[in-house]
PDB file of C-alpha atoms and ligand atoms in Angstrom:
ATOM      1  CA  UNK A1275     -18.327 -19.746 -27.364  1.00 41.00           C
ATOM      2  CA  UNK A1276     -15.393 -21.420 -26.504  1.00 42.00           C
ATOM      3  CA  UNK A1277     -12.564 -20.769 -23.781  1.00 52.00           C
ATOM      4  CA  UNK A1278      -8.932 -21.228 -23.681  1.00 53.00           C
ATOM      5  CA  UNK A1279      -9.611 -22.798 -20.240  1.00 54.00           C
ATOM      6  CA  UNK A1280     -12.854 -25.151 -20.992  1.00 58.00           C
ATOM      7  CA  UNK A1281     -11.729 -28.468 -19.365  1.00 65.00           C
ATOM      8  CA  UNK A1282      -8.436 -26.840 -17.503  1.00 74.00           C
ATOM      9  CA  UNK A1283      -8.441 -27.534 -13.889  1.00 91.00           C
ATOM     10  CA  UNK A1284      -9.445 -24.489 -12.127  1.00 97.00           C
ATOM     11  CA  UNK A1285      -6.476 -23.115  -9.837  1.00 98.00           C
ATOM     12  CA  UNK A1286      -6.843 -19.883  -7.820  1.00 98.00           C
ATOM     13  CA  UNK A1287      -4.322 -17.888  -5.689  1.00 99.00           C
ATOM     14  CA  UNK A1288      -6.143 -15.389  -3.504  1.00 99.00           C
ATOM     15  CA  UNK A1289      -3.702 -12.908  -1.755  1.00 99.00           C
ATOM     16  CA  UNK A1290      -4.562 -12.284   1.624  1.00 98.00           C
ATOM     17  CA  UNK A1291      -7.231 -14.830   1.239  1.00 98.00           C
ATOM     18  CA  UNK A1292      -7.700 -15.706   5.086  1.00 98.00           C
ATOM     19  CA  UNK A1293      -9.779 -12.508   6.194  1.00 98.00           C
ATOM     20  CA  UNK A1294     -12.289 -10.140   4.675  1.00 98.00           C
ATOM     21  CA  UNK A1295     -12.778  -9.926   1.306  1.00 98.00           C
ATOM     22  CA  UNK A1296     -10.026 -12.335   0.467  1.00 98.00           C
ATOM     23  CA  UNK A1297     -11.840 -14.958   2.508  1.00 98.00           C
ATOM     24  CA  UNK A1298     -15.128 -14.384   0.840  1.00 98.00           C
ATOM     25  CA  UNK A1299     -13.560 -14.853  -2.653  1.00 99.00           C
ATOM     26  CA  UNK A1300     -11.804 -17.933  -1.475  1.00 98.00           C
ATOM     27  CA  UNK A1301     -15.125 -19.367   0.160  1.00 98.00           C
ATOM     28  CA  UNK A1302     -17.069 -18.537  -3.158  1.00 98.00           C
ATOM     29  CA  UNK A1303     -14.385 -19.501  -5.694  1.00 98.00           C
ATOM     30  CA  UNK A1304     -14.096 -23.161  -3.750  1.00 98.00           C
ATOM     31  CA  UNK A1305     -18.080 -23.531  -3.883  1.00 98.00           C
ATOM     32  CA  UNK A1306     -17.507 -23.105  -7.757  1.00 98.00           C
ATOM     33  CA  UNK A1307     -15.124 -25.763  -8.339  1.00 98.00           C
ATOM     34  CA  UNK A1308     -11.618 -23.513  -7.856  1.00 98.00           C
ATOM     35  CA  UNK A1309      -8.660 -25.470  -6.086  1.00 98.00           C
ATOM     36  CA  UNK A1310      -7.481 -22.611  -3.685  1.00 98.00           C
ATOM     37  CA  UNK A1311      -4.230 -21.189  -2.264  1.00 98.00           C
ATOM     38  CA  UNK A1312      -4.958 -18.626   0.559  1.00 98.00           C
ATOM     39  CA  UNK A1313      -1.915 -16.353   1.216  1.00 98.00           C
ATOM     40  CA  UNK A1314      -1.554 -14.704   4.364  1.00 98.00           C
ATOM     41  CA  UNK A1315       1.285 -12.735   6.050  1.00 98.00           C
ATOM     42  CA  UNK A1316       0.594 -12.184   9.966  1.00 98.00           C
ATOM     43  CA  UNK A1317      -2.867 -14.214  10.774  1.00 98.00           C
ATOM     44  CA  UNK A1318      -1.976 -18.018   9.981  1.00 98.00           C
ATOM     45  CA  UNK A1319      -4.934 -19.408  12.108  1.00 98.00           C
ATOM     46  CA  UNK A1320      -7.399 -17.351  10.105  1.00 98.00           C
ATOM     47  CA  UNK A1321      -5.842 -18.786   6.672  1.00 98.00           C
ATOM     48  CA  UNK A1322      -5.981 -22.559   8.042  1.00 98.00           C
ATOM     49  CA  UNK A1323      -9.480 -22.071   9.257  1.00 98.00           C
ATOM     50  CA  UNK A1324     -10.626 -21.110   5.741  1.00 98.00           C
ATOM     51  CA  UNK A1325      -8.540 -23.714   4.135  1.00 98.00           C
ATOM     52  CA  UNK A1326     -10.194 -26.275   6.592  1.00 98.00           C
ATOM     53  CA  UNK A1327     -13.838 -25.170   5.773  1.00 98.00           C
ATOM     54  CA  UNK A1328     -13.057 -25.531   1.996  1.00 98.00           C
ATOM     55  CA  UNK A1329     -11.516 -29.090   2.711  1.00 98.00           C
ATOM     56  CA  UNK A1330     -14.395 -30.292   4.828  1.00 98.00           C
ATOM     57  CA  UNK A1331     -16.826 -29.079   2.105  1.00 97.00           C
ATOM     58  CA  UNK A1332     -15.333 -31.659  -0.363  1.00 97.00           C
ATOM     59  CA  UNK A1333     -12.858 -28.902  -1.879  1.00 97.00           C
ATOM     60  CA  UNK A1334      -9.344 -28.409  -2.064  1.00 98.00           C
ATOM     61  CA  UNK A1335      -7.383 -25.781  -0.684  1.00 98.00           C
ATOM     62  CA  UNK A1336      -3.597 -24.769   0.924  1.00 98.00           C
ATOM     63  CA  UNK A1337      -2.499 -22.025   3.013  1.00 98.00           C
ATOM     64  CA  UNK A1338       0.962 -20.509   2.096  1.00 98.00           C
ATOM     65  CA  UNK A1339       2.642 -17.808   4.494  1.00 98.00           C
ATOM     66  CA  UNK A1340       4.112 -14.794   1.816  1.00 98.00           C
ATOM     67  CA  UNK A1341       4.370 -11.295   2.353  1.00 98.00           C
ATOM     68  CA  UNK A1342       3.719  -9.891  -1.231  1.00 98.00           C
ATOM     69  CA  UNK A1343       6.126  -7.164  -0.716  1.00 98.00           C
ATOM     70  CA  UNK A1344       9.008  -9.306  -0.389  1.00 98.00           C
ATOM     71  CA  UNK A1345       9.867 -10.865  -4.033  1.00 98.00           C
ATOM     72  CA  UNK A1346      11.256 -14.110  -2.666  1.00 98.00           C
ATOM     73  CA  UNK A1347       7.904 -14.972  -0.626  1.00 98.00           C
ATOM     74  CA  UNK A1348       6.049 -14.288  -3.916  1.00 99.00           C
ATOM     75  CA  UNK A1349       8.076 -16.848  -5.879  1.00 98.00           C
ATOM     76  CA  UNK A1350       7.884 -19.255  -3.423  1.00 98.00           C
ATOM     77  CA  UNK A1351       4.273 -19.008  -3.165  1.00 98.00           C
ATOM     78  CA  UNK A1352       3.872 -19.532  -6.961  1.00 98.00           C
ATOM     79  CA  UNK A1353       6.180 -22.285  -6.937  1.00 98.00           C
ATOM     80  CA  UNK A1354       4.300 -23.907  -3.883  1.00 98.00           C
ATOM     81  CA  UNK A1355       0.837 -23.467  -6.126  1.00 98.00           C
ATOM     82  CA  UNK A1356       2.814 -25.168  -9.118  1.00 98.00           C
ATOM     83  CA  UNK A1357       4.111 -28.363  -6.901  1.00 98.00           C
ATOM     84  CA  UNK A1358       0.869 -28.993  -4.709  1.00 98.00           C
ATOM     85  CA  UNK A1359      -1.959 -27.626  -6.923  1.00 98.00           C
ATOM     86  CA  UNK A1360      -0.994 -27.665 -10.407  1.00 97.00           C
ATOM     87  CA  UNK A1361      -0.588 -25.012 -13.073  1.00 96.00           C
ATOM     88  CA  UNK A1362      -2.265 -21.492 -12.263  1.00 98.00           C
ATOM     89  CA  UNK A1363      -5.550 -20.062 -14.072  1.00 98.00           C
ATOM     90  CA  UNK A1364      -6.450 -17.547 -11.604  1.00 98.00           C
ATOM     91  CA  UNK A1365      -4.920 -14.697  -9.506  1.00 99.00           C
ATOM     92  CA  UNK A1366      -6.803 -12.311  -6.997  1.00 99.00           C
ATOM     93  CA  UNK A1367      -4.401  -9.564  -5.962  1.00 99.00           C
ATOM     94  CA  UNK A1368      -6.350  -8.844  -2.368  1.00 98.00           C
ATOM     95  CA  UNK A1369      -3.585  -8.271  -0.296  1.00 98.00           C
ATOM     96  CA  UNK A1370      -3.539  -4.775   0.901  1.00 98.00           C
ATOM     97  CA  UNK A1371      -3.159  -2.484   3.367  1.00 98.00           C
ATOM     98  CA  UNK A1372      -3.755   1.353   4.728  1.00 97.00           C
ATOM     99  CA  UNK A1373      -2.152   2.995   7.759  1.00 97.00           C
ATOM    100  CA  UNK A1374      -3.533   5.336  10.371  1.00 97.00           C
ATOM    101  CA  UNK A1375      -5.616   8.262   8.920  1.00 97.00           C
ATOM    102  CA  UNK A1376      -3.697  11.662   8.591  1.00 97.00           C
ATOM    103  CA  UNK A1377      -2.916  13.939   6.191  1.00 98.00           C
ATOM    104  CA  UNK A1378      -0.286  13.939   3.538  1.00 98.00           C
ATOM    105  CA  UNK A1379       1.495  16.464   5.483  1.00 98.00           C
ATOM    106  CA  UNK A1380       2.086  13.950   8.298  1.00 98.00           C
ATOM    107  CA  UNK A1381       3.084  10.716   6.455  1.00 98.00           C
ATOM    108  CA  UNK A1382       6.162   9.877   6.857  1.00 98.00           C
ATOM    109  CA  UNK A1383       8.682   7.882   4.405  1.00 98.00           C
ATOM    110  CA  UNK A1384       8.227   4.476   5.820  1.00 98.00           C
ATOM    111  CA  UNK A1385       4.625   4.563   5.850  1.00 98.00           C
ATOM    112  CA  UNK A1386       4.135   5.579   2.151  1.00 98.00           C
ATOM    113  CA  UNK A1387       6.756   3.216   1.316  1.00 98.00           C
ATOM    114  CA  UNK A1388       5.091   0.252   2.971  1.00 98.00           C
ATOM    115  CA  UNK A1389       1.771   1.184   1.706  1.00 98.00           C
ATOM    116  CA  UNK A1390       3.129   1.227  -2.046  1.00 98.00           C
ATOM    117  CA  UNK A1391       5.305  -1.828  -1.571  1.00 98.00           C
ATOM    118  CA  UNK A1392       2.368  -3.997  -0.465  1.00 98.00           C
ATOM    119  CA  UNK A1393      -0.486  -2.621  -2.501  1.00 98.00           C
ATOM    120  CA  UNK A1394       1.665  -1.832  -5.858  1.00 98.00           C
ATOM    121  CA  UNK A1395       4.535  -3.538  -5.848  1.00 98.00           C
ATOM    122  CA  UNK A1396       3.361  -6.808  -4.222  1.00 98.00           C
ATOM    123  CA  UNK A1397       0.621  -6.735  -6.930  1.00 99.00           C
ATOM    124  CA  UNK A1398       3.025  -6.127  -9.713  1.00 99.00           C
ATOM    125  CA  UNK A1399       5.086  -9.482  -8.485  1.00 98.00           C
ATOM    126  CA  UNK A1400       2.254 -11.538  -8.430  1.00 99.00           C
ATOM    127  CA  UNK A1401       0.814 -10.593 -11.806  1.00 99.00           C
ATOM    128  CA  UNK A1402       4.020 -11.027 -13.378  1.00 98.00           C
ATOM    129  CA  UNK A1403       4.356 -14.687 -11.850  1.00 98.00           C
ATOM    130  CA  UNK A1404       0.628 -15.292 -12.723  1.00 98.00           C
ATOM    131  CA  UNK A1405       1.388 -14.329 -16.317  1.00 98.00           C
ATOM    132  CA  UNK A1406       4.339 -16.146 -16.914  1.00 98.00           C
ATOM    133  CA  UNK A1407       2.151 -19.471 -16.153  1.00 98.00           C
ATOM    134  CA  UNK A1408      -0.985 -18.563 -17.809  1.00 98.00           C
ATOM    135  CA  UNK A1409       0.206 -16.696 -21.115  1.00 98.00           C
ATOM    136  CA  UNK A1410      -0.187 -18.650 -24.381  1.00 97.00           C
ATOM    137  CA  UNK A1411       3.446 -17.363 -24.904  1.00 96.00           C
ATOM    138  CA  UNK A1412       5.042 -19.218 -22.246  1.00 95.00           C
ATOM    139  CA  UNK A1413       2.960 -22.299 -23.216  1.00 95.00           C
ATOM    140  CA  UNK A1414      -0.036 -21.766 -20.531  1.00 95.00           C
ATOM    141  CA  UNK A1415      -3.565 -22.041 -21.013  1.00 95.00           C
ATOM    142  CA  UNK A1416      -4.776 -18.460 -20.447  1.00 97.00           C
ATOM    143  CA  UNK A1417      -6.195 -17.571 -17.304  1.00 98.00           C
ATOM    144  CA  UNK A1418      -7.502 -14.212 -15.687  1.00 98.00           C
ATOM    145  CA  UNK A1419      -6.709 -11.822 -13.196  1.00 99.00           C
ATOM    146  CA  UNK A1420      -8.872  -9.830 -11.048  1.00 99.00           C
ATOM    147  CA  UNK A1421      -7.059  -6.554  -9.134  1.00 99.00           C
ATOM    148  CA  UNK A1422      -8.853  -5.489  -6.047  1.00 99.00           C
ATOM    149  CA  UNK A1423      -9.116  -1.807  -6.205  1.00 98.00           C
ATOM    150  CA  UNK A1424     -11.029   0.687  -4.168  1.00 98.00           C
ATOM    151  CA  UNK A1425     -13.336   3.384  -4.993  1.00 98.00           C
ATOM    152  CA  UNK A1426     -10.607   5.394  -3.332  1.00 98.00           C
ATOM    153  CA  UNK A1427      -8.635   5.530  -6.618  1.00 98.00           C
ATOM    154  CA  UNK A1428     -11.074   8.275  -7.741  1.00 98.00           C
ATOM    155  CA  UNK A1429     -12.181   9.473  -4.632  1.00 97.00           C
ATOM    156  CA  UNK A1430      -8.427  10.529  -3.310  1.00 98.00           C
ATOM    157  CA  UNK A1431      -9.390   9.878   0.290  1.00 97.00           C
ATOM    158  CA  UNK A1432      -8.280  13.213   1.660  1.00 98.00           C
ATOM    159  CA  UNK A1433      -7.483  13.719   5.516  1.00 97.00           C
ATOM    160  CA  UNK A1434      -7.414   9.614   5.606  1.00 97.00           C
ATOM    161  CA  UNK A1435      -5.065   7.933   3.488  1.00 97.00           C
ATOM    162  CA  UNK A1436      -4.129   9.589   0.189  1.00 98.00           C
ATOM    163  CA  UNK A1437      -1.306   7.418  -0.062  1.00 98.00           C
ATOM    164  CA  UNK A1438      -3.729   4.118  -0.164  1.00 98.00           C
ATOM    165  CA  UNK A1439      -5.720   5.948  -2.699  1.00 98.00           C
ATOM    166  CA  UNK A1440      -2.931   6.731  -4.807  1.00 98.00           C
ATOM    167  CA  UNK A1441      -1.776   3.147  -4.803  1.00 98.00           C
ATOM    168  CA  UNK A1442      -5.456   1.989  -5.726  1.00 98.00           C
ATOM    169  CA  UNK A1443      -5.181   4.383  -8.770  1.00 98.00           C
ATOM    170  CA  UNK A1444      -1.913   2.673  -9.567  1.00 98.00           C
ATOM    171  CA  UNK A1445      -3.711  -0.874  -9.502  1.00 98.00           C
ATOM    172  CA  UNK A1446      -6.491   0.594 -11.922  1.00 98.00           C
ATOM    173  CA  UNK A1447      -3.522   1.414 -14.337  1.00 98.00           C
ATOM    174  CA  UNK A1448      -2.143  -1.886 -13.936  1.00 98.00           C
ATOM    175  CA  UNK A1449      -4.945  -3.394 -14.643  1.00 99.00           C
ATOM    176  CA  UNK A1450      -5.760  -1.341 -18.054  1.00 98.00           C
ATOM    177  CA  UNK A1451      -2.431  -1.799 -19.310  1.00 98.00           C
ATOM    178  CA  UNK A1452      -1.483  -5.134 -18.410  1.00 99.00           C
ATOM    179  CA  UNK A1453      -5.014  -6.237 -19.744  1.00 99.00           C
ATOM    180  CA  UNK A1454      -4.054  -4.698 -23.204  1.00 98.00           C
ATOM    181  CA  UNK A1455      -0.511  -6.354 -23.216  1.00 98.00           C
ATOM    182  CA  UNK A1456      -1.894  -9.562 -22.535  1.00 98.00           C
ATOM    183  CA  UNK A1457      -5.067  -9.653 -24.048  1.00 98.00           C
ATOM    184  CA  UNK A1458      -3.982 -11.827 -27.102  1.00 98.00           C
ATOM    185  CA  UNK A1459      -2.295 -13.936 -25.019  1.00 98.00           C
ATOM    186  CA  UNK A1460      -5.696 -15.794 -23.324  1.00 98.00           C
ATOM    187  CA  UNK A1461      -5.619 -13.760 -20.158  1.00 98.00           C
ATOM    188  CA  UNK A1462      -8.358 -11.253 -19.022  1.00 99.00           C
ATOM    189  CA  UNK A1463      -7.532  -8.790 -16.441  1.00 99.00           C
ATOM    190  CA  UNK A1464      -9.987  -6.737 -14.533  1.00 99.00           C
ATOM    191  CA  UNK A1465     -10.396  -4.933 -11.364  1.00 99.00           C
ATOM    192  CA  UNK A1466     -13.165  -4.614  -8.429  1.00 99.00           C
ATOM    193  CA  UNK A1467     -13.340  -1.057  -7.081  1.00 98.00           C
ATOM    194  CA  UNK A1468     -15.001  -1.851  -3.547  1.00 98.00           C
ATOM    195  CA  UNK A1469     -16.616   1.244  -1.452  1.00 98.00           C
ATOM    196  CA  UNK A1470     -17.006   0.865   1.963  1.00 97.00           C
ATOM    197  CA  UNK A1471     -17.147  -2.586   3.042  1.00 98.00           C
ATOM    198  CA  UNK A1472     -17.134  -4.230   6.473  1.00 98.00           C
ATOM    199  CA  UNK A1473     -13.856  -5.727   7.215  1.00 97.00           C
ATOM    200  CA  UNK A1474     -10.853  -5.293   9.642  1.00 95.00           C
ATOM    201  CA  UNK A1475      -9.152  -2.866   7.591  1.00 96.00           C
ATOM    202  CA  UNK A1476     -10.712   0.161   9.019  1.00 94.00           C
ATOM    203  CA  UNK A1477      -9.545  -0.636  12.446  1.00 93.00           C
ATOM    204  CA  UNK A1478      -6.246  -0.750  11.210  1.00 93.00           C
ATOM    205  CA  UNK A1479      -6.888   2.809   9.596  1.00 94.00           C
ATOM    206  CA  UNK A1480      -7.674   3.739  13.511  1.00 94.00           C
ATOM    207  CA  UNK A1481     -11.326   4.037  12.907  1.00 94.00           C
ATOM    208  CA  UNK A1482     -13.400   0.525  13.538  1.00 95.00           C
ATOM    209  CA  UNK A1483     -16.537   2.335  13.115  1.00 95.00           C
ATOM    210  CA  UNK A1484     -15.937   4.020   9.808  1.00 96.00           C
ATOM    211  CA  UNK A1485     -18.566   2.286   7.937  1.00 96.00           C
ATOM    212  CA  UNK A1486     -20.980   3.501  10.221  1.00 96.00           C
ATOM    213  CA  UNK A1487     -19.824   6.704  10.555  1.00 95.00           C
ATOM    214  CA  UNK A1488     -19.967   7.091   6.438  1.00 94.00           C
ATOM    215  CA  UNK A1489     -22.947   4.925   5.495  1.00 95.00           C
ATOM    216  CA  UNK A1490     -25.463   8.030   5.711  1.00 96.00           C
ATOM    217  CA  UNK A1491     -23.135   9.381   2.586  1.00 95.00           C
ATOM    218  CA  UNK A1492     -23.724   6.195   0.611  1.00 97.00           C
ATOM    219  CA  UNK A1493     -26.246   6.370  -1.702  1.00 97.00           C
ATOM    220  CA  UNK A1494     -27.757   3.164  -0.724  1.00 98.00           C
ATOM    221  CA  UNK A1495     -27.675   3.995   3.364  1.00 97.00           C
ATOM    222  CA  UNK A1496     -25.203   1.003   4.206  1.00 98.00           C
ATOM    223  CA  UNK A1497     -21.888  -0.499   3.759  1.00 98.00           C
ATOM    224  CA  UNK A1498     -21.042  -3.495   1.635  1.00 98.00           C
ATOM    225  CA  UNK A1499     -20.268  -7.022   2.524  1.00 98.00           C
ATOM    226  CA  UNK A1500     -17.305  -9.014   1.609  1.00 98.00           C
ATOM    227  CA  UNK A1501     -19.573 -11.249  -0.497  1.00 98.00           C
ATOM    228  CA  UNK A1502     -20.953  -8.840  -2.348  1.00 98.00           C
ATOM    229  CA  UNK A1503     -17.441  -8.036  -3.886  1.00 99.00           C
ATOM    230  CA  UNK A1504     -16.816 -11.752  -3.794  1.00 99.00           C
ATOM    231  CA  UNK A1505     -19.590 -11.983  -6.519  1.00 98.00           C
ATOM    232  CA  UNK A1506     -18.400  -9.544  -8.909  1.00 98.00           C
ATOM    233  CA  UNK A1507     -14.841 -10.871  -8.530  1.00 99.00           C
ATOM    234  CA  UNK A1508     -16.262 -14.349  -9.050  1.00 98.00           C
ATOM    235  CA  UNK A1509     -18.126 -13.400 -12.154  1.00 98.00           C
ATOM    236  CA  UNK A1510     -15.056 -11.282 -13.444  1.00 98.00           C
ATOM    237  CA  UNK A1511     -12.978 -14.796 -13.179  1.00 98.00           C
ATOM    238  CA  UNK A1512     -15.489 -16.829 -15.096  1.00 98.00           C
ATOM    239  CA  UNK A1513     -15.967 -17.533 -18.527  1.00 97.00           C
ATOM    240  CA  UNK A1514     -19.527 -15.443 -18.134  1.00 98.00           C
ATOM    241  CA  UNK A1515     -17.085 -12.384 -18.399  1.00 98.00           C
ATOM    242  CA  UNK A1516     -15.153 -13.904 -21.560  1.00 98.00           C
ATOM    243  CA  UNK A1517     -15.077 -10.509 -23.675  1.00 98.00           C
ATOM    244  CA  UNK A1518     -14.385  -8.344 -20.629  1.00 98.00           C
ATOM    245  CA  UNK A1519     -10.743  -7.133 -19.932  1.00 98.00           C
ATOM    246  CA  UNK A1520      -9.260  -4.068 -18.842  1.00 98.00           C
ATOM    247  CA  UNK A1521     -12.458  -2.979 -17.120  1.00 98.00           C
ATOM    248  CA  UNK A1522     -13.351  -2.516 -13.438  1.00 98.00           C
ATOM    249  CA  UNK A1523     -16.705  -3.006 -11.561  1.00 98.00           C
ATOM    250  CA  UNK A1524     -17.589  -0.747  -8.774  1.00 98.00           C
ATOM    251  CA  UNK A1525     -19.619  -2.520  -5.693  1.00 98.00           C
ATOM    252  CA  UNK A1526     -19.821   0.775  -3.581  1.00 98.00           C
ATOM    253  CA  UNK A1527     -23.839   1.277  -3.115  1.00 98.00           C
ATOM    254  CA  UNK A1528     -23.768   4.223  -5.430  1.00 97.00           C
ATOM    255  CA  UNK A1529     -21.401   6.163  -4.152  1.00 93.00           C
TER     256      UNK A1529
HETATM  257  P1  LIG B  54      -8.331  -7.049   5.821  1.00 77.01           P
HETATM  258  O1  LIG B  54      -9.678  -7.730   6.485  1.00 77.01           O
HETATM  259  O2  LIG B  54      -7.551  -5.903   6.753  1.00 77.01           O
HETATM  260  O3  LIG B  54      -7.852  -7.929   5.019  1.00 77.01           O
HETATM  261  C1  LIG B  54      -6.429  -7.543   4.520  1.00 77.01           C
HETATM  262  C2  LIG B  54      -5.791  -8.753   4.239  1.00 77.01           C
HETATM  263  O4  LIG B  54      -4.253  -8.433   3.227  1.00 77.01           O
HETATM  264  C3  LIG B  54      -5.348  -9.986   4.917  1.00 77.01           C
HETATM  265  O5  LIG B  54      -5.776 -11.149   4.424  1.00 77.01           O
HETATM  266  C4  LIG B  54      -3.950  -9.731   5.175  1.00 77.01           C
HETATM  267  O6  LIG B  54      -3.254 -10.916   5.741  1.00 77.01           O
HETATM  268  C5  LIG B  54      -3.346  -9.427   3.904  1.00 77.01           C
HETATM  269  N1  LIG B  54      -2.327  -8.538   3.929  1.00 77.01           N
HETATM  270  C6  LIG B  54      -1.894  -7.565   4.327  1.00 77.01           C
HETATM  271  N2  LIG B  54      -0.450  -7.321   3.925  1.00 77.01           N
HETATM  272  C7  LIG B  54      -0.237  -8.103   3.545  1.00 77.01           C
HETATM  273  C8  LIG B  54       1.054  -8.593   2.803  1.00 77.01           C
HETATM  274  N3  LIG B  54       2.265  -7.720   3.047  1.00 77.01           N
HETATM  275  N4  LIG B  54       1.516  -9.837   2.412  1.00 77.01           N
HETATM  276  C9  LIG B  54       0.333 -10.502   2.040  1.00 77.01           C
HETATM  277  N5  LIG B  54      -0.939 -10.283   2.365  1.00 77.01           N
HETATM  278  C10 LIG B  54      -1.102  -9.212   2.650  1.00 77.01           C
HETATM  279  O7  LIG B  54      -8.900  -5.835   4.462  1.00 77.01           O
HETATM  280  P2  LIG B  54     -10.209  -6.255   3.546  1.00 77.01           P
HETATM  281  O8  LIG B  54     -10.987  -5.159   3.506  1.00 77.01           O
HETATM  282  O9  LIG B  54     -10.533  -7.582   3.366  1.00 77.01           O
HETATM  283  O10 LIG B  54      -9.279  -5.671   2.265  1.00 77.01           O
HETATM  284  C11 LIG B  54      -9.081  -6.476   0.973  1.00 77.01           C
HETATM  285  C12 LIG B  54      -8.883  -5.832  -0.171  1.00 77.01           C
HETATM  286  O11 LIG B  54      -9.874  -5.029  -0.388  1.00 77.01           O
HETATM  287  C13 LIG B  54      -7.439  -4.571  -0.045  1.00 77.01           C
HETATM  288  O12 LIG B  54      -6.722  -4.521  -1.111  1.00 77.01           O
HETATM  289  C14 LIG B  54      -8.255  -3.236   0.334  1.00 77.01           C
HETATM  290  O13 LIG B  54      -7.472  -2.561  -0.068  1.00 77.01           O
HETATM  291  C15 LIG B  54      -9.632  -3.632  -0.716  1.00 77.01           C
HETATM  292  N6  LIG B  54     -10.581  -2.653  -0.093  1.00 77.01           N
HETATM  293  C16 LIG B  54     -11.408  -2.859   0.805  1.00 77.01           C
HETATM  294  C17 LIG B  54     -12.064  -1.835   1.370  1.00 77.01           C
HETATM  295  C18 LIG B  54     -12.830  -2.035   2.606  1.00 77.01           C
HETATM  296  O14 LIG B  54     -13.738  -0.944   2.630  1.00 77.01           O
HETATM  297  N7  LIG B  54     -12.831  -3.274   3.440  1.00 77.01           N
HETATM  298  C19 LIG B  54     -12.568  -0.744   0.411  1.00 77.01           C
HETATM  299  C20 LIG B  54     -11.936  -0.677  -1.005  1.00 77.01           C
HETATM  300  C21 LIG B  54     -10.758  -1.748  -1.253  1.00 77.01           C
HETATM  301  P3  LIG B  54      -3.148 -11.450   7.118  1.00 77.01           P
HETATM  302  O15 LIG B  54      -4.881 -11.947   7.456  1.00 77.01           O
HETATM  303  O16 LIG B  54      -2.252 -12.479   7.272  1.00 77.01           O
HETATM  304  O17 LIG B  54      -3.131 -10.520   8.043  1.00 77.01           O
END
């Protein structure tokens, strides 16, 4: 089995790669030989710490500030990778937010717009830039995209964040449609749908202890860890998944 990417330097952007699931993806990918760009929006120190650890381990990594909901930032992010790491071969659309838990009837316009701008528009813009570099239509050598969706896309997250769940449903559809669009251009597009994973995101939603509260409702009776998500992501990025596109993997303890 051959792949368009055999013998090509592996270059990966992980949006929001300084913390949580993105950090786990960046570290594992570096250990597997990828040159990594970790993007961040607010926590520069965390991103630089991940980059330093990768470089100290003999890898290659850079940190770039870029708000994925700002088109100019996305363009600059990809241009920096072109200039400093070389042609992109992999993208993990990981950057994502949710807002304070509430019912739909209490959501204001700005909140819903923010969630959709980061989770949906940001992922679309990054995917667009990746395709422009990877597609054989544009002289690229192929590549792989993994979107970090959520089990919420099929649960709906009532009373917590239906806007977030809906944004992840949009990512599922981006995965499906884009996968078909570029399947014959050397690019595979897949998603990972995590369940309830230990990270800072729950505090942002107003409930730092959410994993502990929810875990009895998970068949495996525990929350998941970022590394467990990262392993699925790295499999989808790899040639081991050479015939897998338009798919999603639930990493959710059976939920
Ligand atoms: P997290 O610890 O809160 O990390 C979020 C990351 O996204 C941070 O690195 C943050 O950058 C970055 N980010 C936020 N807004 C951004 C923007 N506008 N532009 C660029 N980067 C931005 O959350 P996490 O749990 O690791 O979440 C990672 C992904 O997994 C998200 O897409 C989330 O929806 C998804 N997910 C998480 C869970 C879970 O239970 N934890 C479950 C399902 C899906 P800074 O570090 O600079 O702030």
